[in-house]
Amino acid sequence: SQQGEEDPQALSIQEGENATMNCSYKTSINNLQWYRQNSGRGLVHLILIRSNEREKHSGRLRVTLDTSKKSSSLLITASRAADTASYFCATARGGGAQKLVFGQGTRLTINP
Amino acid sequence: GAGVSQSPSNKVTEKGKDVELRCDPISGHTALYWYRQSLGQGLEFLIYFQGNSAPDKSGLPSDRFSAERTGGSVSTLTIQRTQQEDSAVYLCASSRTGGDYGYTFGSGTRLTVV
């Protein structure tokens, strides 16, 4: 069943603007992760936020997590054309090996 | 190796034939995962391995799909009697365990059943 659901499904902005993508999920989680995918191939891990964390930063990325609302957001500041990709959130419910459940993704287009 | 390696990168097969997809994870990663992604869609979980055992096979779509992992390393996903609906990109990932870790994905195998 679908766990993470991203919103919006597609986002188009101008280079230099900030991009915000949201993710909602249904069950309790151990951590939530964001991935980027270029050209429909392998995904690249961007950032992981644990259930007891509320905000995390990595370079131009800022992730927030609200476990009471079962939602997360990914903010990319000062966007660049190279940020054009699909972005997926994924949730882990814990255990020795983390089976991640992925959402449908947000397609982000940065216009030069 | 330095990354997760999948082969072949592309596979075109005739309906009804069997195919084998290979995944070579990062050395030392005890967990290995198979997902598939249809065009423009999210990732659908298939199976994961902890060492050589598969605690969760719940995502395998039918009994035509099977997977094995040997020596805690290389994994093979086999699809028997392929159907057109099996066409997708099959993605393999590996990770460390015992804590909160992200996945490292391979580049995938694009399977086309004609």
CSV table of C-alpha atoms in Angstrom, one decimal:
chain,number,residue,atom,x,y,z
A,1,SER,CA,0.0,0.0,0.0
A,2,GLN,CA,1.1,3.6,-0.6
A,3,GLN,CA,3.0,5.0,2.3
A,4,GLY,CA,4.6,8.2,1.2
A,5,GLU,CA,2.7,10.5,-1.0
A,6,GLU,CA,4.5,13.6,-2.5
A,7,ASP,CA,2.9,16.8,-3.3
A,8,PRO,CA,2.9,18.4,-5.8
A,9,GLN,CA,3.3,15.7,-8.5
A,10,ALA,CA,5.1,18.2,-10.7
A,11,LEU,CA,6.7,21.6,-10.0
A,12,SER,CA,8.3,24.0,-12.4
A,13,ILE,CA,10.2,27.1,-11.2
A,14,GLN,CA,12.8,29.6,-12.3
A,15,GLU,CA,16.5,29.1,-11.6
A,16,GLY,CA,17.5,30.8,-8.3
A,17,GLU,CA,14.0,30.3,-6.7
A,18,ASN,CA,13.4,27.9,-3.8
A,19,ALA,CA,11.6,24.6,-4.4
A,20,THR,CA,9.4,23.0,-1.7
A,21,MET,CA,8.1,19.5,-1.9
A,22,ASN,CA,5.9,17.8,0.6
A,23,CYS,CA,5.5,14.2,1.7
A,24,SER,CA,2.7,12.6,3.8
A,25,TYR,CA,2.7,9.1,5.2
A,26,LYS,CA,0.2,7.0,7.1
A,27,THR,CA,2.0,4.8,9.7
A,28,SER,CA,4.5,5.3,12.4
A,29,ILE,CA,8.1,5.5,11.1
A,30,ASN,CA,11.6,5.1,12.3
A,31,ASN,CA,13.1,7.5,9.8
A,32,LEU,CA,12.2,9.3,6.6
A,33,GLN,CA,14.6,9.7,3.6
A,34,TRP,CA,14.6,11.8,0.5
A,35,TYR,CA,16.1,10.6,-2.8
A,36,ARG,CA,16.7,12.2,-6.2
A,37,GLN,CA,16.4,10.4,-9.5
A,38,ASN,CA,17.7,11.6,-12.8
A,39,SER,CA,16.5,10.1,-16.1
A,40,GLY,CA,14.5,7.2,-14.6
A,41,ARG,CA,17.5,5.2,-13.4
A,42,GLY,CA,19.2,4.8,-10.1
A,43,LEU,CA,18.2,6.9,-7.1
A,44,VAL,CA,20.6,9.0,-5.1
A,45,HIS,CA,20.2,9.3,-1.3
A,46,LEU,CA,20.0,12.9,-0.3
A,47,ILE,CA,19.2,13.1,3.4
A,48,LEU,CA,17.8,11.0,6.3
A,49,ILE,CA,15.8,12.4,9.2
A,50,ARG,CA,15.0,10.3,12.3
A,51,SER,CA,11.6,10.3,13.9
A,52,ASN,CA,13.0,12.2,16.9
A,53,GLU,CA,14.4,15.0,14.8
A,54,ARG,CA,12.4,17.9,13.5
A,55,GLU,CA,14.8,19.6,11.0
A,56,LYS,CA,17.9,18.7,9.2
A,57,HIS,CA,20.2,20.6,6.8
A,58,SER,CA,22.6,19.5,4.1
A,59,GLY,CA,24.1,22.1,1.9
A,60,ARG,CA,21.1,23.7,0.0
A,61,LEU,CA,18.7,21.1,1.3
A,62,ARG,CA,16.5,21.5,4.3
A,63,VAL,CA,14.2,18.8,5.5
A,64,THR,CA,11.5,19.1,8.2
A,65,LEU,CA,9.6,16.3,9.8
A,66,ASP,CA,6.3,16.6,11.7
A,67,THR,CA,5.4,13.2,13.2
A,68,SER,CA,2.1,14.5,14.7
A,69,LYS,CA,0.9,15.4,11.2
A,70,LYS,CA,2.8,12.5,9.6
A,71,SER,CA,4.4,14.8,7.0
A,72,SER,CA,7.8,16.0,5.8
A,73,SER,CA,9.0,18.7,3.5
A,74,LEU,CA,12.1,19.1,1.4
A,75,LEU,CA,13.3,22.6,0.6
A,76,ILE,CA,15.9,23.2,-2.1
A,77,THR,CA,17.2,26.8,-1.9
A,78,ALA,CA,18.7,28.8,-4.7
A,79,SER,CA,17.7,26.2,-7.3
A,80,ARG,CA,20.0,25.3,-10.3
A,81,ALA,CA,19.2,23.7,-13.6
A,82,ALA,CA,21.1,20.6,-12.4
A,83,ASP,CA,18.5,20.2,-9.7
A,84,THR,CA,16.0,19.1,-12.4
A,85,ALA,CA,15.0,15.6,-11.4
A,86,SER,CA,12.3,13.5,-9.7
A,87,TYR,CA,12.4,13.6,-5.9
A,88,PHE,CA,11.0,10.7,-3.7
A,89,CYS,CA,10.4,10.5,-0.1
A,90,ALA,CA,10.7,7.0,1.6
A,91,THR,CA,9.8,5.8,5.0
A,92,ALA,CA,11.4,3.1,7.1
A,93,ARG,CA,9.5,1.4,9.9
A,94,GLY,CA,12.6,0.1,11.6
A,95,GLY,CA,14.0,-3.3,12.2
A,96,GLY,CA,17.4,-4.8,11.3
A,97,ALA,CA,17.1,-4.2,7.6
A,98,GLN,CA,15.1,-1.2,6.7
A,99,LYS,CA,12.5,-1.9,4.0
A,100,LEU,CA,11.8,1.5,2.5
A,101,VAL,CA,8.4,2.4,1.2
A,102,PHE,CA,8.6,5.0,-1.6
A,103,GLY,CA,6.1,7.6,-2.7
A,104,GLN,CA,5.2,8.4,-6.3
A,105,GLY,CA,7.6,11.3,-6.5
A,106,THR,CA,7.6,15.0,-7.4
A,107,ARG,CA,9.0,15.9,-10.9
A,108,LEU,CA,10.9,19.2,-10.4
A,109,THR,CA,11.9,21.3,-13.4
A,110,ILE,CA,14.2,24.2,-13.1
A,111,ASN,CA,13.9,26.7,-15.9
A,112,PRO,CA,17.1,28.7,-16.8
B,1,GLY,CA,33.1,-2.5,-5.5
B,2,ALA,CA,32.7,1.2,-5.2
B,3,GLY,CA,29.0,1.1,-6.0
B,4,VAL,CA,26.1,-1.2,-6.7
B,5,SER,CA,26.4,-2.9,-10.1
B,6,GLN,CA,23.5,-4.2,-12.0
B,7,SER,CA,23.6,-6.2,-15.2
B,8,PRO,CA,22.5,-6.2,-17.9
B,9,SER,CA,21.6,-2.5,-18.2
B,10,ASN,CA,19.0,-3.2,-20.8
B,11,LYS,CA,17.3,-6.5,-21.7
B,12,VAL,CA,14.8,-7.1,-24.5
B,13,THR,CA,13.1,-10.5,-24.3
B,14,GLU,CA,10.3,-12.3,-26.0
B,15,LYS,CA,7.1,-13.0,-24.1
B,16,GLY,CA,7.3,-16.4,-22.5
B,17,LYS,CA,11.1,-16.4,-22.1
B,18,ASP,CA,12.9,-16.5,-18.7
B,19,VAL,CA,15.3,-13.7,-17.7
B,20,GLU,CA,17.9,-13.3,-15.0
B,21,LEU,CA,18.9,-10.0,-13.6
B,22,ARG,CA,22.0,-9.6,-11.5
B,23,CYS,CA,22.9,-7.3,-8.7
B,24,ASP,CA,26.4,-6.9,-7.1
B,25,PRO,CA,26.1,-4.8,-3.9
B,26,ILE,CA,28.6,-2.7,-2.1
B,27,SER,CA,31.1,-4.9,-0.2
B,28,GLY,CA,30.1,-5.1,3.4
B,29,HIS,CA,26.4,-4.2,2.9
B,30,THR,CA,24.5,-7.0,4.5
B,31,ALA,CA,21.1,-5.8,3.3
B,32,LEU,CA,20.0,-6.0,-0.4
B,33,TYR,CA,16.8,-4.9,-1.9
B,34,TRP,CA,15.0,-5.3,-5.2
B,35,TYR,CA,12.4,-2.8,-6.5
B,36,ARG,CA,10.8,-2.2,-9.8
B,37,GLN,CA,9.6,1.0,-11.4
B,38,SER,CA,7.2,1.3,-14.2
B,39,LEU,CA,7.4,4.3,-16.5
B,40,GLY,CA,6.6,7.5,-14.6
B,41,GLN,CA,5.7,5.7,-11.4
B,42,GLY,CA,7.1,5.2,-8.0
B,43,LEU,CA,9.1,2.3,-6.7
B,44,GLU,CA,7.4,-1.0,-6.0
B,45,PHE,CA,9.1,-3.2,-3.4
B,46,LEU,CA,9.8,-6.7,-4.5
B,47,ILE,CA,12.0,-8.5,-1.9
B,48,TYR,CA,14.9,-7.8,0.5
B,49,PHE,CA,17.7,-10.0,1.8
B,50,GLN,CA,19.4,-9.8,5.1
B,51,GLY,CA,22.6,-11.8,4.4
B,52,ASN,CA,21.4,-14.8,2.3
B,53,SER,CA,17.9,-15.0,3.8
B,54,ALA,CA,14.9,-13.2,2.5
B,55,PRO,CA,12.7,-12.2,5.5
B,56,ASP,CA,10.2,-10.3,3.3
B,57,LYS,CA,9.1,-11.7,-0.1
B,58,SER,CA,5.8,-10.0,0.1
B,59,GLY,CA,6.3,-7.8,-2.9
B,60,LEU,CA,6.9,-10.5,-5.5
B,61,PRO,CA,4.0,-10.1,-7.9
B,62,SER,CA,3.6,-13.8,-8.7
B,63,ASP,CA,5.2,-17.2,-8.5
B,64,ARG,CA,7.0,-16.4,-11.8
B,65,PHE,CA,9.3,-14.2,-9.8
B,66,SER,CA,12.1,-15.5,-7.6
B,67,ALA,CA,15.3,-14.2,-6.1
B,68,GLU,CA,18.3,-15.6,-4.4
B,69,ARG,CA,21.5,-14.3,-2.8
B,70,THR,CA,24.6,-16.3,-2.3
B,71,GLY,CA,27.6,-15.7,-0.1
B,72,GLY,CA,26.0,-12.6,1.3
B,73,SER,CA,26.9,-10.8,-1.9
B,74,VAL,CA,25.5,-11.2,-5.4
B,75,SER,CA,21.8,-11.5,-5.9
B,76,THR,CA,19.9,-12.8,-8.9
B,77,LEU,CA,16.3,-11.9,-9.7
B,78,THR,CA,14.7,-14.4,-12.0
B,79,ILE,CA,11.4,-13.9,-14.0
B,80,GLN,CA,10.0,-17.0,-15.6
B,81,ARG,CA,7.7,-17.0,-18.6
B,82,THR,CA,7.9,-13.2,-18.9
B,83,GLN,CA,4.7,-11.2,-19.7
B,84,GLN,CA,4.4,-7.7,-21.2
B,85,GLU,CA,3.3,-6.3,-17.9
B,86,ASP,CA,6.8,-7.3,-16.5
B,87,SER,CA,8.3,-4.5,-18.6
B,88,ALA,CA,9.9,-2.0,-16.2
B,89,VAL,CA,13.1,-0.8,-14.7
B,90,TYR,CA,14.3,-3.2,-12.0
B,91,LEU,CA,16.4,-1.5,-9.4
B,92,CYS,CA,18.7,-3.0,-6.8
B,93,ALA,CA,20.0,-1.3,-3.7
B,94,SER,CA,22.1,-2.2,-0.7
B,95,SER,CA,22.7,-0.8,2.7
B,96,ARG,CA,24.4,-1.3,6.0
B,97,THR,CA,22.2,-2.5,8.9
B,98,GLY,CA,22.1,-2.0,12.6
B,99,GLY,CA,21.2,1.7,12.4
B,100,ASP,CA,19.7,4.3,10.3
B,101,TYR,CA,21.2,4.1,6.8
B,102,GLY,CA,20.2,5.2,3.4
B,103,TYR,CA,20.3,2.9,0.4
B,104,THR,CA,22.8,2.9,-2.4
B,105,PHE,CA,21.1,2.1,-5.7
B,106,GLY,CA,22.4,0.6,-8.8
B,107,SER,CA,21.6,2.1,-12.2
B,108,GLY,CA,18.9,-0.5,-12.9
B,109,THR,CA,18.0,-3.0,-15.6
B,110,ARG,CA,15.5,-1.8,-18.1
B,111,LEU,CA,13.5,-4.9,-19.1
B,112,THR,CA,11.3,-4.8,-22.2
B,113,VAL,CA,9.1,-7.8,-23.0
B,114,VAL,CA,8.0,-7.9,-26.6
